[in-house]
Amino acid sequence: MDELAIDAAHLARRYGRRWALADVWLQLSRGQVLLVAGRNGSGKTTLLRILATATRADGGHATVAGHDLSQKEEIRRATALLAHQSYLYESLTASENLEIVSRVCGGQPPSAVLQRVGLADRGDDPVSTFSAGMRKRLSFARVLLQKPSIAFLDEPYGQLDPQGFALVDEVVNELKAGGATVVIASHQVERVSRLADSVITLEQGRLIT
C-alpha cells in the first residue's frame, strides 16, 4: 500500500442533478505518469481537483500521498496543482510570486526556476503584463519550486506555443526522474501517451478504460 501514490474508490461529485464524477476507482503507483483522457465535460478536471483537495467529493474515499482526503493541509504540502486558473498575484512581479512559494518550500532560488521556464528576463515585470502563455510558464515555475511528490497538471499544454509544448514534456520528465508522480488531464492524448505509464479515459463522469 505504501507504494501507492493515489488509492481511490467510488469517487463521486455532483453539481445539481448532474453527476460530474460517478463511482471512479483509481490506483497509481509512486513515480508513475498517468494520462486522464476524455472529452470536454467528461470529469477530468473534477477528478484532479478532488484528489488535490481543491474540490470536495460527494462520495467515495481516497488516499493521496498517504493521506486521507480529509487531511487537506497534509495533501496540499505534498502535491502541486496546475489548474486552468493560474492563481497568480497580478500586481506582484514574477519573482515576487515565486518568492512566496520559495519561503514555504525552500529549494532553488526563483531566478533559477524562471530561467528554467524561459522567463529569466521577465522576473521584475508584474504578472498583469504577461500573456496567457507566460502565465502558464510561470505556473510551471511554481510547480517546480514546490517540489511535489505528486503533481496534478490540468491541460498543461493550453495557451502554449510549440516551444512551450516541449517545455511541458521536459518538466514532466524531470518530475518523474526526481521520483514524483504526475497526473495529467489533457486533450493532447497522442503526445501525453508518449510520456505516460498508463492511461484512463472518462466519459460522462465514469471510468470507461
Short mmCIF file of C-alpha atoms in Angstrom, two decimals:
data_model
loop_
_atom_site.label_atom_id
_atom_site.label_comp_id
_atom_site.label_asym_id
_atom_site.label_seq_id
_atom_site.Cartn_x
_atom_site.Cartn_y
_atom_site.Cartn_z
CA MET A 1 0.00 0.00 0.00
CA ASP A 2 2.92 2.34 0.73
CA GLU A 3 3.90 2.09 -2.93
CA LEU A 4 0.64 3.73 -4.00
CA ALA A 5 0.69 7.47 -4.55
CA ILE A 6 -3.08 7.50 -5.08
CA ASP A 7 -5.66 4.94 -3.96
CA ALA A 8 -9.24 6.00 -4.68
CA ALA A 9 -12.56 4.17 -4.78
CA HIS A 10 -16.16 5.15 -5.59
CA LEU A 11 -15.23 8.83 -6.05
CA ALA A 12 -18.22 10.96 -6.96
CA ARG A 13 -19.09 14.61 -7.36
CA ARG A 14 -22.49 16.10 -8.08
CA TYR A 15 -23.43 19.54 -9.43
CA GLY A 16 -27.15 19.97 -9.06
CA ARG A 17 -28.74 16.92 -10.66
CA ARG A 18 -25.71 16.12 -12.82
CA TRP A 19 -23.00 13.74 -11.70
CA ALA A 20 -19.68 15.21 -12.86
CA LEU A 21 -17.94 12.15 -11.46
CA ALA A 22 -19.53 8.79 -10.59
CA ASP A 23 -18.00 5.71 -8.98
CA VAL A 24 -14.43 6.29 -10.15
CA TRP A 25 -11.70 3.93 -8.96
CA LEU A 26 -8.00 4.65 -9.32
CA GLN A 27 -4.74 3.20 -8.07
CA LEU A 28 -1.47 4.79 -9.12
CA SER A 29 2.00 3.73 -8.03
CA ARG A 30 4.57 6.23 -6.86
CA GLY A 31 6.77 7.68 -9.58
CA GLN A 32 4.32 6.93 -12.38
CA VAL A 33 2.85 9.28 -15.00
CA LEU A 34 -0.89 8.91 -15.62
CA LEU A 35 -2.86 10.42 -18.51
CA VAL A 36 -6.51 11.17 -17.78
CA ALA A 37 -8.21 11.39 -21.17
CA GLY A 38 -11.76 12.31 -22.15
CA ARG A 39 -13.86 14.87 -23.93
CA ASN A 40 -14.87 18.25 -22.51
CA GLY A 41 -17.17 17.75 -19.54
CA SER A 42 -16.09 14.14 -19.00
CA GLY A 43 -14.91 14.77 -15.43
CA LYS A 44 -11.16 15.11 -15.89
CA THR A 45 -10.82 18.44 -14.09
CA THR A 46 -13.20 17.36 -11.33
CA LEU A 47 -11.12 14.24 -10.65
CA LEU A 48 -7.85 16.18 -10.41
CA ARG A 49 -9.39 18.84 -8.20
CA ILE A 50 -10.84 16.26 -5.81
CA LEU A 51 -7.50 14.47 -5.49
CA ALA A 52 -5.74 17.81 -4.91
CA THR A 53 -8.40 18.74 -2.28
CA ALA A 54 -9.46 21.80 -4.30
CA THR A 55 -12.98 20.34 -4.69
CA ARG A 56 -14.94 18.25 -2.20
CA ALA A 57 -16.04 14.76 -3.16
CA ASP A 58 -19.71 13.92 -2.59
CA GLY A 59 -18.96 10.23 -2.33
CA GLY A 60 -16.19 7.68 -2.14
CA HIS A 61 -12.81 7.85 -0.47
CA ALA A 62 -9.17 8.22 -1.39
CA THR A 63 -5.67 8.46 -0.01
CA VAL A 64 -3.24 10.82 -1.72
CA ALA A 65 0.45 10.72 -0.80
CA GLY A 66 -0.53 8.52 2.14
CA HIS A 67 -3.16 10.92 3.48
CA ASP A 68 -6.93 10.70 3.55
CA LEU A 69 -8.79 13.39 1.59
CA SER A 70 -9.91 14.90 4.90
CA GLN A 71 -6.24 15.73 5.65
CA LYS A 72 -6.23 18.68 3.29
CA GLU A 73 -3.19 20.51 4.63
CA GLU A 74 -1.01 17.39 4.53
CA ILE A 75 -2.06 16.63 0.96
CA ARG A 76 -1.51 20.22 -0.18
CA ARG A 77 2.00 20.20 1.27
CA ALA A 78 2.80 17.04 -0.69
CA THR A 79 1.19 17.99 -4.00
CA ALA A 80 1.04 20.73 -6.60
CA LEU A 81 -1.92 21.60 -8.80
CA LEU A 82 -1.54 23.35 -12.14
CA ALA A 83 -5.12 24.40 -12.84
CA HIS A 84 -6.99 26.22 -15.59
CA GLN A 85 -6.76 29.38 -13.46
CA SER A 86 -3.23 30.48 -12.67
CA TYR A 87 -3.97 31.80 -9.14
CA LEU A 88 -1.06 34.18 -9.54
CA TYR A 89 -0.90 37.58 -7.84
CA GLU A 90 -1.44 40.00 -10.71
CA SER A 91 0.04 43.07 -9.00
CA LEU A 92 3.24 41.28 -7.98
CA THR A 93 6.20 40.55 -10.22
CA ALA A 94 7.03 37.06 -11.42
CA SER A 95 9.90 36.88 -8.91
CA GLU A 96 7.70 38.06 -6.05
CA ASN A 97 5.11 35.41 -6.85
CA LEU A 98 7.75 32.73 -6.70
CA GLU A 99 9.37 34.14 -3.56
CA ILE A 100 6.10 33.49 -1.72
CA VAL A 101 6.32 29.82 -2.67
CA SER A 102 10.06 29.66 -2.02
CA ARG A 103 9.65 30.89 1.56
CA VAL A 104 7.34 27.96 2.25
CA CYS A 105 9.05 25.25 0.20
CA GLY A 106 12.70 26.32 0.19
CA GLY A 107 14.87 24.84 -2.50
CA GLN A 108 16.32 26.61 -5.51
CA PRO A 109 16.04 30.40 -5.88
CA PRO A 110 13.22 31.86 -8.01
CA SER A 111 15.74 33.20 -10.54
CA ALA A 112 16.91 29.69 -11.40
CA VAL A 113 13.35 28.44 -11.93
CA LEU A 114 12.45 31.48 -14.03
CA GLN A 115 15.38 30.71 -16.29
CA ARG A 116 14.26 27.08 -16.50
CA VAL A 117 10.83 28.08 -17.86
CA GLY A 118 12.13 30.76 -20.23
CA LEU A 119 11.22 33.83 -18.18
CA ALA A 120 14.67 34.88 -16.95
CA ASP A 121 14.31 38.38 -18.40
CA ARG A 122 10.78 38.95 -17.04
CA GLY A 123 11.30 38.35 -13.34
CA ASP A 124 10.84 42.02 -12.42
CA ASP A 125 7.71 42.52 -14.51
CA PRO A 126 4.21 42.44 -12.97
CA VAL A 127 2.19 39.37 -13.84
CA SER A 128 -0.57 41.71 -15.07
CA THR A 129 1.64 42.43 -18.12
CA PHE A 130 2.06 38.74 -19.01
CA SER A 131 0.43 36.92 -21.90
CA ALA A 132 -1.55 33.74 -21.25
CA GLY A 133 1.41 31.62 -22.33
CA MET A 134 3.79 33.45 -20.00
CA ARG A 135 1.39 32.95 -17.09
CA LYS A 136 1.33 29.24 -17.85
CA ARG A 137 5.14 29.15 -17.85
CA LEU A 138 5.17 30.97 -14.51
CA SER A 139 2.66 28.47 -13.14
CA PHE A 140 5.06 25.70 -14.15
CA ALA A 141 7.86 27.52 -12.34
CA ARG A 142 5.73 27.49 -9.21
CA VAL A 143 5.16 23.73 -9.55
CA LEU A 144 8.91 23.15 -9.87
CA LEU A 145 9.58 25.26 -6.77
CA GLN A 146 7.07 23.24 -4.77
CA LYS A 147 8.97 20.01 -5.49
CA PRO A 148 5.79 17.96 -5.06
CA SER A 149 5.62 14.23 -4.52
CA ILE A 150 2.51 14.32 -6.73
CA ALA A 151 1.85 16.90 -9.47
CA PHE A 152 -1.63 17.36 -10.92
CA LEU A 153 -1.45 19.05 -14.33
CA ASP A 154 -4.79 20.09 -15.82
CA GLU A 155 -4.49 20.79 -19.57
CA PRO A 156 -0.82 21.78 -19.20
CA TYR A 157 -0.37 22.49 -22.91
CA GLY A 158 -3.11 25.10 -23.04
CA GLN A 159 -2.07 28.65 -24.10
CA LEU A 160 1.41 27.45 -25.04
CA ASP A 161 3.31 27.63 -28.33
CA PRO A 162 5.39 24.72 -29.74
CA GLN A 163 8.37 25.69 -27.58
CA GLY A 164 6.04 25.66 -24.59
CA PHE A 165 4.83 22.19 -25.53
CA ALA A 166 8.43 20.98 -25.43
CA LEU A 167 8.86 22.65 -22.02
CA VAL A 168 5.88 20.72 -20.64
CA ASP A 169 7.36 17.44 -21.85
CA GLU A 170 10.69 18.29 -20.24
CA VAL A 171 9.10 19.27 -16.93
CA VAL A 172 7.05 16.08 -16.78
CA ASN A 173 10.16 14.00 -17.42
CA GLU A 174 12.11 15.98 -14.80
CA LEU A 175 9.39 15.47 -12.21
CA LYS A 176 9.30 11.76 -12.88
CA ALA A 177 13.10 11.47 -12.84
CA GLY A 178 13.02 13.13 -9.41
CA GLY A 179 10.62 10.48 -8.11
CA ALA A 180 7.39 12.45 -8.39
CA THR A 181 4.06 11.03 -9.52
CA VAL A 182 2.39 13.04 -12.29
CA VAL A 183 -1.31 13.04 -13.21
CA ILE A 184 -2.08 14.84 -16.48
CA ALA A 185 -5.55 15.68 -17.76
CA SER A 186 -5.22 16.55 -21.42
CA HIS A 187 -6.75 16.50 -24.88
CA GLN A 188 -3.23 16.01 -26.26
CA VAL A 189 -3.67 12.26 -25.99
CA GLU A 190 -1.08 11.19 -28.56
CA ARG A 191 1.59 13.49 -27.14
CA VAL A 192 0.99 12.66 -23.47
CA SER A 193 0.75 8.94 -24.21
CA ARG A 194 4.44 9.06 -25.07
CA LEU A 195 5.16 10.33 -21.57
CA ALA A 196 2.63 8.30 -19.63
CA ASP A 197 2.99 4.90 -17.98
CA SER A 198 -0.77 4.38 -18.01
CA VAL A 199 -3.96 5.94 -19.37
CA ILE A 200 -7.53 6.12 -18.10
CA THR A 201 -10.48 7.55 -20.00
CA LEU A 202 -13.53 9.24 -18.55
CA GLU A 203 -16.89 9.63 -20.24
CA GLN A 204 -19.78 11.49 -18.61
CA GLY A 205 -18.05 11.19 -15.27
CA ARG A 206 -17.48 7.46 -15.44
CA LEU A 207 -14.34 5.46 -15.99
CA ILE A 208 -14.54 3.56 -19.29
CA THR A 209 -10.94 2.34 -19.62
#
